[in-house]
Amino acid sequence: MGVAPAEFPPPVKSYEEFVGPPTDPEDERIEVGVVIVGGGPAGLACAIRLMQLLEEAPAIAESLGEVPVAVIEKGKSTGSHLLSGAMMHPSAMKRLFPELPEEEWPTYGPVDRDAVYLLSPRTALRLPTPPPFRNHGNHVTSVAQLGRWLGQKAEEAGVYVLTESAATKLLVEDGVVKGIRTGDKGRGRDGEELSNFEPGSDVVARATVLAEGTQGHLTGAALGYFDIASEDPQQWELGVKEIWEVQQPLDRVIHTMGWPLKLSARYREFGGSFMYPMGKDKVSLGFVAGLDYRDANFSVHDTLQLLKTHPFFRKLLEGGKRVGWGAKTIPSGGYWAMPKQLWAPGMVIAGDAAGMVNVPKLKGVHLAMHAGMYAAEAIFEALKRGDTRDLSGYEDKVRASTIEKDLYRSRNMRQPFSKGFFVGGAIVNVMEATGGRIPGGRWHTHDDSAIDVFQGKRRDYPKPDGKLTFDKLSSVFATGNATRDDAPNHIRVQRNVPIEVALMWKNMCPAQVYELPEDVQERLDNGGVPDGTLVEVQITPSNCVQCGAITAKGGRLTPPEGGDGPNYQQT
């Protein structure tokens, strides 16, 4: 029936490679008060809130040294690696900036109208808007722009924001997290030191916040090292998104379900599209699909291209021009897949890194910001006590908050779709109507890579025309990706795998990182390759936009050199 990618695990030893004590001499270590890994909504909200608190406690602020709060961000700027279909709930912005009018937020304003459609290949049937898709009052947001704006606010507050720096190692000594180590720069493809080589540095701190976002590298290592992962594995979805300049303004937020997915349980295809206005002249259009699908020929990027050929979307985009593209994974395991403990001695985990996403609503930005603020408040309380090893106060704050309430209500609403679209949808409708109580219990999640994949029939995806539909390489170019061709390979996979797995990686990747040998591709084009045939996967790591899908489906994305990857502007 197929082969599971998990049977071919990547050559990675997380604890040995990514967790360890400081190695720099003490006088060469960079000392900061609190170090935050990740310049996204969670990390920046944490930094800003902590500076607000320190402003009222100058003695504590002085005790933290010249750099009381530092944010380590691997992108070219805060926002460079951020992508979301963001309909942002306003609660977190109101709490973080209570004096700032909503008109001054970096958003496109609140949503007025919603519409949900069930698609067939030629028709779009308007449905009553289900409660999870009711966005009235939420703000249309580019999370990349939000990240840049929050970064500026953080710097204005006195936060030291270190961009183009990857956090590659979690520093742990005597069971306590002491900070992180930044990655080396200026190494060649084989790891050799080039003329511009700069070694990484130990950044030691009183407290460490892991707010890495989806597929957090250090988070994954910490969950295993401290044995705080849930017994239910995290699941993931992959979203591919485009920004379009359009001739006619869009007057509503649109969600669709159904076509182009195959809806039977055999294929396990789950997801849908979104389209929302970005002012009067732009729209954001994306497709999101669960990464527990089974057909190796399925491609989220190409599904989005196919979606645009539907008469419904073709009309909305007519005369327009694509001006942006991006891809990112979304944690979708929900409540049960969150870490069983959100802290370890000297460390907390916040936002998408901890799986804080309400999947039915596709909402995570405000939850991440709330978590960041709770982390700041718990750390501040620990600093007042003079001991930051016990950060359990953060756990208490999250469990008593809207984060817990939101995620617990939807705790079982992703899992039923493994039974197929129609059966899963019927079960979830009952869950929604009863506030998650019926059917109750604990519906376990599963590891996406443990789901076997097979070679389905070739899919009839449209050929790129450069106007409405686009290939993967031109899409990568649109991200502003400037990764060196000779940069070290940050992707770990087994290179010789069955054709089902190799073909799945090739089609899954929205950035054309994985390719088949020419002779294998030729055989596929002229009759096929027998199931189980071992093939050697070819990798072009410089194409990678760090979406994280490979980590979900049997490989491992490790941190690239700081500054590599996309430079998103409007996503």
Coordinates of C-alpha atoms in Angstrom, one line a residue:
M1 CA 0.0 0.0 0.0
G2 CA 2.9 2.4 0.4
V3 CA 6.0 3.2 2.5
A4 CA 6.2 5.6 5.5
P5 CA 9.0 8.2 5.4
A6 CA 9.6 7.6 9.1
E7 CA 11.2 4.3 8.1
F8 CA 14.1 6.4 6.6
P9 CA 15.0 8.8 9.4
P10 CA 17.5 11.7 8.8
P11 CA 21.0 11.5 10.1
V12 CA 20.5 13.8 13.1
K13 CA 21.5 13.4 16.8
S14 CA 19.6 16.3 18.3
Y15 CA 20.9 16.0 21.9
E16 CA 24.5 15.6 20.9
E17 CA 24.5 18.3 18.2
F18 CA 22.2 21.0 19.5
V19 CA 22.3 20.9 23.3
G20 CA 25.5 21.3 25.4
P21 CA 27.4 23.6 27.8
P22 CA 29.0 26.9 26.8
T23 CA 32.3 26.5 25.1
D24 CA 33.7 30.0 24.8
P25 CA 36.0 31.2 27.5
E26 CA 34.0 33.2 30.1
D27 CA 35.6 36.5 29.2
E28 CA 34.6 36.0 25.5
R29 CA 30.9 35.1 26.1
I30 CA 28.2 37.6 25.3
E31 CA 26.2 38.3 28.4
V32 CA 22.6 39.6 28.2
G33 CA 19.8 39.7 30.7
V34 CA 17.2 37.7 28.8
V35 CA 17.7 36.1 25.4
I36 CA 14.8 35.6 23.1
V37 CA 15.2 33.3 20.0
G38 CA 12.9 34.4 17.2
G39 CA 11.8 37.8 16.0
G40 CA 8.2 36.9 15.3
P41 CA 5.0 37.9 17.1
A42 CA 5.7 35.8 20.2
G43 CA 9.4 36.8 20.7
L44 CA 8.9 40.5 20.0
A45 CA 5.8 40.8 22.1
C46 CA 7.8 39.2 24.9
A47 CA 10.7 41.6 24.4
I48 CA 8.4 44.7 24.3
R49 CA 6.4 43.6 27.4
L50 CA 9.6 42.8 29.3
M51 CA 11.0 46.3 28.6
Q52 CA 7.7 47.8 29.7
L53 CA 8.0 46.0 33.0
L54 CA 11.7 46.8 33.4
E55 CA 11.0 50.5 32.8
E56 CA 9.0 50.5 36.1
A57 CA 11.8 48.6 37.9
P58 CA 15.1 50.4 37.1
A59 CA 17.1 48.4 39.8
I60 CA 16.2 45.1 38.1
A61 CA 16.9 46.5 34.7
E62 CA 20.4 47.7 35.9
S63 CA 21.1 44.2 37.3
L64 CA 20.7 42.8 33.8
G65 CA 23.7 44.7 32.4
E66 CA 24.1 46.7 29.3
V67 CA 21.8 44.5 27.2
P68 CA 18.8 43.6 29.4
V69 CA 16.9 42.0 26.5
A70 CA 18.2 40.6 23.3
V71 CA 16.3 39.1 20.4
I72 CA 18.2 36.6 18.1
E73 CA 16.6 36.5 14.6
K74 CA 18.0 34.4 11.7
G75 CA 16.4 36.5 8.9
K76 CA 17.7 39.6 7.4
S77 CA 15.2 41.5 9.5
T78 CA 12.3 40.8 11.9
G79 CA 9.6 39.8 9.4
S80 CA 11.9 38.4 6.7
H81 CA 10.9 34.8 7.6
L82 CA 7.3 35.4 8.6
L83 CA 4.3 34.2 6.6
S84 CA 0.7 33.6 7.5
G85 CA -2.8 33.9 6.3
A86 CA -3.3 36.3 9.1
M87 CA -6.8 37.4 10.2
M88 CA -5.5 38.7 13.5
H89 CA -7.7 38.8 16.6
P90 CA -7.2 42.3 18.1
S91 CA -6.9 41.2 21.8
A92 CA -3.1 40.9 22.0
M93 CA -2.4 44.2 20.3
K94 CA -4.8 46.0 22.6
R95 CA -3.1 44.4 25.6
L96 CA 0.4 45.2 24.5
F97 CA -0.3 48.7 23.2
P98 CA -3.3 49.9 25.2
E99 CA -2.8 53.6 24.3
L100 CA -2.4 53.0 20.6
P101 CA -5.5 53.6 18.4
E102 CA -6.4 50.6 16.1
E103 CA -6.0 53.0 13.1
E104 CA -2.3 53.1 13.9
W105 CA -1.8 49.4 13.9
P106 CA 0.2 47.9 10.9
T107 CA -2.9 46.2 9.5
Y108 CA -5.3 46.7 6.6
G109 CA -8.1 47.3 9.0
P110 CA -10.9 45.1 10.4
V111 CA -12.9 42.5 8.4
D112 CA -16.4 43.5 7.4
R113 CA -17.7 40.5 5.4
D114 CA -17.0 36.8 5.2
A115 CA -17.9 34.2 2.5
V116 CA -17.3 30.4 2.4
Y117 CA -17.6 28.3 -0.7
L118 CA -17.6 24.7 -1.6
L119 CA -15.8 24.2 -4.9
S120 CA -16.3 21.7 -7.7
P121 CA -14.0 21.9 -10.8
R122 CA -16.4 24.5 -12.4
T123 CA -18.7 25.8 -9.7
A124 CA -18.5 27.7 -6.3
L125 CA -21.4 27.0 -4.0
R126 CA -21.9 29.6 -1.3
L127 CA -22.3 28.1 2.2
P128 CA -23.5 29.5 5.5
T129 CA -20.3 30.8 7.2
P130 CA -19.3 28.3 9.9
P131 CA -18.4 29.9 13.3
P132 CA -14.6 29.3 12.9
F133 CA -14.6 31.3 9.7
R134 CA -16.4 34.3 11.1
N135 CA -13.8 37.0 11.1
H136 CA -15.8 40.1 11.7
G137 CA -13.7 42.5 13.8
N138 CA -10.4 40.7 13.2
H139 CA -7.7 42.6 11.4
V140 CA -6.4 41.8 8.0
T141 CA -2.6 41.5 8.5
S142 CA 0.6 40.9 6.8
V143 CA 2.6 39.1 9.5
A144 CA 5.9 40.0 7.7
Q145 CA 4.9 43.7 8.0
L146 CA 3.7 43.2 11.6
G147 CA 7.1 41.6 12.4
R148 CA 9.1 44.5 11.0
W149 CA 6.8 47.0 12.9
L150 CA 7.1 45.1 16.2
G151 CA 10.9 44.9 15.7
Q152 CA 11.0 48.7 15.4
K153 CA 8.9 49.1 18.5
A154 CA 11.2 46.7 20.4
E155 CA 14.3 48.6 19.4
E156 CA 12.6 51.9 20.4
A157 CA 12.0 50.3 23.8
G158 CA 15.7 49.4 24.2
V159 CA 15.7 45.8 23.0
Y160 CA 18.9 44.7 21.2
V161 CA 17.7 43.0 18.0
L162 CA 20.5 40.9 16.5
T163 CA 19.4 39.9 12.9
E164 CA 21.1 37.6 10.4
S165 CA 22.1 35.3 13.3
A166 CA 20.9 31.7 13.7
A167 CA 20.6 30.2 17.1
T168 CA 22.2 26.8 16.5
K169 CA 22.7 25.4 20.0
L170 CA 20.9 25.4 23.4
L171 CA 23.4 26.0 26.2
V172 CA 22.6 23.8 29.2
E173 CA 24.8 23.5 32.3
D174 CA 23.9 21.4 35.4
G175 CA 20.4 20.9 34.0
V176 CA 19.7 24.7 33.6
V177 CA 19.4 26.5 30.3
K178 CA 22.1 29.2 30.2
G179 CA 21.4 30.8 26.7
I180 CA 22.2 29.9 23.1
R181 CA 25.1 29.7 20.7
T182 CA 24.9 31.5 17.4
G183 CA 25.9 29.8 14.2
D184 CA 29.2 30.3 12.3
K185 CA 29.2 32.4 9.2
G186 CA 31.4 32.1 6.1
R187 CA 31.7 28.3 5.7
G188 CA 31.8 26.6 2.4
R189 CA 29.6 23.8 1.0
D190 CA 31.7 21.1 2.9
G191 CA 32.0 23.1 6.1
E192 CA 35.4 24.5 5.3
E193 CA 36.3 28.0 6.6
L194 CA 36.2 30.7 3.9
S195 CA 38.2 33.9 3.9
N196 CA 35.2 35.7 5.5
F197 CA 34.7 33.1 8.3
E198 CA 33.3 34.3 11.6
P199 CA 32.8 31.8 14.4
G200 CA 29.6 31.8 16.4
S201 CA 29.3 33.0 20.0
D202 CA 27.9 31.9 23.3
V203 CA 25.1 34.2 24.3
V204 CA 24.5 33.6 28.0
A205 CA 21.4 34.9 29.9
R206 CA 19.5 34.7 33.1
A207 CA 16.5 33.4 31.1
T208 CA 15.9 32.0 27.6
V209 CA 12.7 32.3 25.6
L210 CA 12.3 29.9 22.6
A211 CA 9.9 31.7 20.2
E212 CA 11.3 30.2 17.0
G213 CA 7.9 29.8 15.3
T214 CA 6.9 26.7 13.3
Q215 CA 9.3 23.7 13.3
G216 CA 11.6 25.3 16.0
H217 CA 15.0 23.8 15.8
L218 CA 16.1 24.4 19.4
T219 CA 12.6 23.7 20.6
G220 CA 12.6 20.2 19.1
A221 CA 15.9 19.5 20.8
A222 CA 14.8 20.9 24.2
L223 CA 11.5 18.9 24.2
G224 CA 13.5 15.7 23.9
Y225 CA 16.4 16.7 26.2
F226 CA 14.1 17.8 29.1
D227 CA 11.5 15.1 28.3
I228 CA 8.7 17.6 28.1
A229 CA 7.1 16.7 24.8
S230 CA 3.5 15.5 24.6
E231 CA 2.8 11.8 24.1
D232 CA 0.9 13.0 21.1
P233 CA 3.2 14.1 18.2
Q234 CA 2.8 17.5 16.6
Q235 CA 1.1 17.5 13.2
W236 CA 1.7 20.1 10.4
E237 CA 0.1 21.8 7.5
L238 CA 1.8 23.5 4.6
G239 CA 0.6 26.9 3.3
V240 CA 1.6 28.4 0.0
K241 CA 0.6 32.0 -0.4
E242 CA 0.7 34.7 -3.2
I243 CA 0.2 38.4 -3.1
W244 CA -1.5 39.9 -6.1
E245 CA -2.1 43.5 -7.3
V246 CA -5.7 43.5 -8.6
Q247 CA -7.8 45.9 -10.6
Q248 CA -10.9 45.5 -8.5
P249 CA -10.9 45.7 -4.7
L250 CA -12.0 42.6 -2.9
D251 CA -14.9 43.4 -0.5
R252 CA -14.8 40.3 1.7
V253 CA -12.6 37.5 3.2
I254 CA -13.1 34.3 1.3
H255 CA -12.5 30.7 2.4
T256 CA -13.0 27.6 0.2
M257 CA -13.1 23.9 0.7
G258 CA -13.4 20.8 -1.6
W259 CA -11.8 20.9 -5.0
P260 CA -8.9 20.6 -6.0
L261 CA -8.4 18.2 -3.1
K262 CA -9.2 14.5 -3.4
L263 CA -11.7 14.0 -0.6
S264 CA -11.7 10.2 0.1
A265 CA -10.1 8.8 3.2
R266 CA -7.6 6.9 1.0
Y267 CA -5.8 10.1 0.1
R268 CA -6.2 11.9 3.5
E269 CA -6.2 15.3 1.8
F270 CA -7.3 18.0 4.2
G271 CA -7.3 21.8 3.7
G272 CA -8.6 24.7 1.7
S273 CA -7.9 28.1 0.4
F274 CA -8.2 31.7 1.7
M275 CA -8.3 35.0 -0.1
Y276 CA -8.5 38.4 1.7
P277 CA -8.1 42.1 0.7
M278 CA -4.9 44.0 1.5
G279 CA -6.2 47.5 0.9
K280 CA -7.9 48.5 -2.3
D281 CA -5.3 47.3 -4.8
K282 CA -3.9 44.0 -3.4
V283 CA -5.2 40.6 -2.3
S284 CA -3.6 37.7 -0.5
L285 CA -4.4 34.2 -1.9
G286 CA -3.2 31.0 -0.4
F287 CA -3.8 27.2 -0.1
V288 CA -3.2 25.2 3.1
A289 CA -3.0 21.4 3.2
G290 CA -2.3 18.9 5.9
L291 CA 1.0 17.1 5.7
D292 CA -0.4 13.7 6.5
Y293 CA -1.5 13.2 2.9
R294 CA -0.6 9.9 1.2
D295 CA -0.3 10.5 -2.6
A296 CA 3.3 11.2 -3.5
N297 CA 2.2 13.2 -6.5
F298 CA 0.3 15.8 -4.5
S299 CA 1.9 19.3 -4.4
V300 CA 0.5 22.2 -2.4
H301 CA 2.2 24.8 -4.6
D302 CA 0.8 23.3 -7.8
T303 CA -2.6 22.9 -6.1
L304 CA -2.6 26.7 -5.6
Q305 CA -1.8 27.2 -9.3
L306 CA -4.7 24.8 -10.2
L307 CA -7.0 26.7 -7.9
K308 CA -6.4 29.9 -9.8
T309 CA -7.7 28.4 -13.0
H310 CA -11.1 28.0 -11.4
P311 CA -13.6 30.4 -13.0
F312 CA -14.3 31.9 -9.5
F313 CA -10.7 32.9 -8.8
R314 CA -9.7 33.6 -12.4
K315 CA -12.4 36.3 -12.5
L316 CA -11.1 37.9 -9.2
L317 CA -7.5 37.9 -10.5
E318 CA -8.3 39.0 -14.0
G319 CA -6.0 41.8 -15.2
G320 CA -3.9 41.5 -12.0
K321 CA -0.2 40.8 -11.3
R322 CA 1.5 38.5 -8.8
V323 CA 3.9 40.5 -6.7
G324 CA 4.8 38.1 -3.9
W325 CA 4.9 34.4 -2.9
G326 CA 5.9 32.4 0.1
A327 CA 5.5 29.1 1.9
K328 CA 5.4 28.0 5.5
T329 CA 4.3 25.1 7.8
I330 CA 1.7 25.6 10.5
P331 CA 1.5 23.4 13.6
S332 CA -1.9 21.7 13.5
G333 CA -1.8 19.1 16.2
G334 CA -3.7 21.4 18.6
Y335 CA -4.1 21.1 22.3
W336 CA -3.0 17.5 22.8
A337 CA 0.2 18.0 20.8
M338 CA 1.4 21.0 22.9
P339 CA 4.3 20.2 25.2
K340 CA 3.3 18.6 28.4
Q341 CA 5.3 21.3 30.1
L342 CA 6.0 24.8 28.6
W343 CA 9.1 25.5 30.6
A344 CA 12.4 23.9 31.8
P345 CA 14.9 25.4 34.2
G346 CA 15.8 28.8 32.9
M347 CA 13.7 28.5 29.7
V348 CA 10.2 28.9 28.3
I349 CA 8.6 28.0 25.0
A350 CA 6.0 30.4 23.4
G351 CA 3.9 30.7 20.3
D352 CA 4.0 28.4 17.3
A353 CA 7.1 26.7 18.7
A354 CA 4.7 25.3 21.4
G355 CA 2.0 24.6 18.9
M356 CA -0.3 27.5 20.0
V357 CA -2.5 27.6 16.9
N358 CA -6.3 27.2 16.8
V359 CA -6.5 25.1 13.6
P360 CA -10.3 25.3 12.9
K361 CA -10.0 29.1 13.0
L362 CA -6.5 29.3 11.5
K363 CA -5.6 31.7 14.3
G364 CA -2.2 31.9 16.0
V365 CA -0.8 35.4 15.8
H366 CA -2.7 36.8 18.8
L367 CA -2.1 33.6 20.8
A368 CA 1.6 33.8 20.1
M369 CA 1.7 37.5 21.3
H370 CA -0.3 36.6 24.5
A371 CA 2.2 33.8 25.2
G372 CA 5.1 36.2 24.7
M373 CA 3.6 38.7 27.2
Y374 CA 3.0 35.9 29.7
A375 CA 6.6 34.8 29.3
A376 CA 7.8 38.3 29.9
E377 CA 5.7 38.7 33.1
A378 CA 6.7 35.3 34.5
I379 CA 10.4 36.1 33.8
F380 CA 10.0 39.5 35.4
E381 CA 8.5 37.9 38.5
A382 CA 11.4 35.4 38.7
L383 CA 13.9 38.3 38.3
K384 CA 12.3 40.0 41.3
R385 CA 12.7 36.8 43.3
G386 CA 16.3 36.6 42.2
D387 CA 16.1 33.1 40.8
T388 CA 15.1 32.4 37.1
R389 CA 15.4 28.7 37.2
D390 CA 11.8 28.1 38.2
L391 CA 9.6 29.6 35.5
S392 CA 6.5 27.6 36.2
G393 CA 4.7 30.8 36.6
Y394 CA 4.6 31.0 32.8
E395 CA 2.8 27.7 32.6
D396 CA 0.3 28.9 35.2
K397 CA -0.4 32.0 33.2
V398 CA -0.9 30.2 29.9
R399 CA -3.2 27.5 31.5
A400 CA -5.4 30.2 33.0
S401 CA -5.6 32.2 29.8
T402 CA -7.5 32.5 26.5
I403 CA -4.8 30.3 25.0
E404 CA -5.8 27.3 27.1
K405 CA -9.5 28.0 26.6
D406 CA -9.2 28.5 22.8
L407 CA -7.1 25.4 22.2
Y408 CA -8.9 23.1 24.6
R409 CA -12.3 23.9 22.9
S410 CA -10.9 22.8 19.5
R411 CA -8.7 20.0 21.0
N412 CA -10.2 17.2 18.8
M413 CA -11.2 19.1 15.7
R414 CA -8.3 18.3 13.4
Q415 CA -8.1 14.6 14.0
P416 CA -11.4 13.4 12.5
F417 CA -10.4 14.5 9.0
S418 CA -8.1 11.4 8.8
K419 CA -11.5 9.7 8.1
G420 CA -12.0 11.7 4.9
F421 CA -13.6 15.1 4.2
F422 CA -17.2 14.2 4.5
V423 CA -17.1 12.0 7.6
G424 CA -14.5 14.2 9.3
G425 CA -16.6 17.3 8.5
A426 CA -19.7 15.8 10.0
I427 CA -17.9 14.9 13.2
V428 CA -16.3 18.3 13.5
N429 CA -19.7 20.0 13.0
V430 CA -21.0 18.2 16.1
M431 CA -17.9 19.2 18.0
E432 CA -18.3 22.8 17.0
A433 CA -22.0 22.9 17.9
T434 CA -21.3 21.4 21.4
G435 CA -18.2 23.5 22.2
G436 CA -15.9 20.5 21.7
R437 CA -17.8 18.3 24.3
I438 CA -19.3 15.8 21.8
P439 CA -17.7 13.5 20.7
G440 CA -15.4 14.1 23.7
G441 CA -12.4 12.2 25.0
R442 CA -8.8 12.4 23.8
W443 CA -8.5 11.9 20.0
H444 CA -4.8 11.2 19.5
T445 CA -2.6 12.8 16.9
H446 CA -0.1 11.1 14.7
D447 CA 3.3 11.7 13.3
D448 CA 2.9 12.9 9.7
S449 CA 6.0 11.0 8.6
A450 CA 4.5 7.7 9.9
I451 CA 1.7 7.8 7.4
D452 CA 2.6 5.7 4.4
V453 CA 2.7 7.3 1.0
F454 CA 2.1 5.7 -2.4
Q455 CA 2.4 6.6 -6.1
G456 CA -1.0 7.8 -7.2
K457 CA -2.0 8.7 -10.8
R458 CA -0.2 11.7 -12.3
R459 CA -2.0 14.9 -11.4
D460 CA -3.2 17.3 -14.1
Y461 CA -1.6 20.4 -12.8
P462 CA -1.5 23.4 -15.1
K463 CA 1.7 24.3 -17.0
P464 CA 3.1 27.7 -15.7
D465 CA 2.3 30.6 -18.1
G466 CA 4.0 33.3 -16.0
K467 CA 0.8 35.3 -15.8
L468 CA -1.7 33.3 -13.9
T469 CA 0.2 30.2 -13.0
F470 CA 3.9 30.0 -12.0
D471 CA 6.6 27.4 -11.5
K472 CA 8.5 26.9 -8.3
L473 CA 11.8 28.5 -9.2
S474 CA 10.3 31.8 -10.3
S475 CA 8.3 31.7 -7.1
V476 CA 11.5 31.3 -5.0
F477 CA 13.0 34.3 -6.8
A478 CA 9.9 36.3 -5.7
T479 CA 10.8 35.7 -2.1
G480 CA 14.1 37.7 -2.3
N481 CA 16.0 34.5 -1.4
A482 CA 19.7 35.3 -1.5
T483 CA 21.2 32.1 -0.1
R484 CA 24.7 31.5 -1.3
D485 CA 25.0 28.6 -3.8
D486 CA 28.1 27.4 -1.9
A487 CA 26.5 27.7 1.6
P488 CA 26.7 24.6 3.8
N489 CA 23.8 22.2 3.3
H490 CA 21.3 22.7 6.2
I491 CA 19.0 19.9 5.1
R492 CA 19.4 16.4 6.6
V493 CA 17.7 13.5 4.7
Q494 CA 18.6 9.9 3.8
R495 CA 19.7 10.2 0.2
N496 CA 18.8 6.7 -1.0
V497 CA 15.1 6.1 -0.4
P498 CA 12.2 4.3 -2.1
I499 CA 10.7 6.1 -5.1
E500 CA 7.5 6.8 -3.2
V501 CA 9.4 8.9 -0.6
A502 CA 11.7 10.6 -3.1
L503 CA 8.8 11.5 -5.4
M504 CA 6.8 12.8 -2.4
W505 CA 9.7 15.0 -1.3
K506 CA 10.1 16.3 -4.8
N507 CA 6.4 17.3 -5.2
M508 CA 5.9 18.4 -1.6
C509 CA 8.7 21.0 -1.6
P510 CA 7.4 24.4 -2.9
A511 CA 10.9 25.6 -3.6
Q512 CA 12.2 22.7 -5.8
V513 CA 14.9 21.7 -3.4
Y514 CA 14.6 18.0 -4.0
E515 CA 14.9 16.4 -7.5
L516 CA 15.2 12.9 -8.9
P517 CA 18.0 11.8 -11.1
E518 CA 17.4 12.5 -14.8
D519 CA 17.1 8.8 -15.7
V520 CA 14.6 8.2 -12.9
Q521 CA 12.5 11.2 -14.0
E522 CA 12.6 10.0 -17.6
R523 CA 11.4 6.6 -16.5
L524 CA 8.5 8.2 -14.6
D525 CA 7.6 10.2 -17.7
N526 CA 7.6 7.1 -19.8
G527 CA 5.7 4.5 -18.0
G528 CA 6.7 4.7 -14.3
V529 CA 9.1 3.4 -11.7
P530 CA 8.2 0.3 -9.7
D531 CA 7.2 0.8 -6.1
G532 CA 10.1 0.3 -3.6
T533 CA 12.8 1.1 -6.2
L534 CA 15.6 2.9 -4.3
V535 CA 16.6 6.2 -5.9
E536 CA 19.2 8.9 -4.9
V537 CA 17.6 12.2 -4.0
Q538 CA 19.4 15.3 -5.3
I539 CA 19.3 18.4 -3.1
T540 CA 19.7 22.1 -4.0
P541 CA 19.7 23.7 -0.5
S542 CA 20.1 27.2 -1.7
N543 CA 16.6 27.1 -3.1
C544 CA 15.2 26.5 0.4
V545 CA 12.7 29.0 1.8
Q546 CA 12.8 27.3 5.2
C547 CA 9.1 26.3 5.2
G548 CA 9.8 23.3 7.4
A549 CA 7.8 20.7 5.4
I550 CA 10.7 18.3 5.1
T551 CA 10.9 18.0 8.9
A552 CA 7.3 16.9 9.0
K553 CA 7.7 14.4 6.3
G554 CA 10.8 12.4 7.2
G555 CA 13.8 14.7 7.0
R556 CA 15.2 17.5 9.2
L557 CA 15.7 21.2 8.5
T558 CA 18.6 22.6 10.6
P559 CA 19.5 26.3 10.9
P560 CA 21.1 27.7 7.8
E561 CA 23.7 30.5 8.0
G562 CA 22.2 33.7 9.5
G563 CA 20.7 35.9 6.8
D564 CA 20.0 33.1 4.4
G565 CA 16.5 32.2 3.2
P566 CA 13.6 34.4 2.1
N567 CA 13.2 38.1 2.7
Y568 CA 9.5 38.4 2.8
Q569 CA 8.0 41.8 2.5
Q570 CA 4.2 41.5 2.3
T571 CA 3.4 37.9 3.4

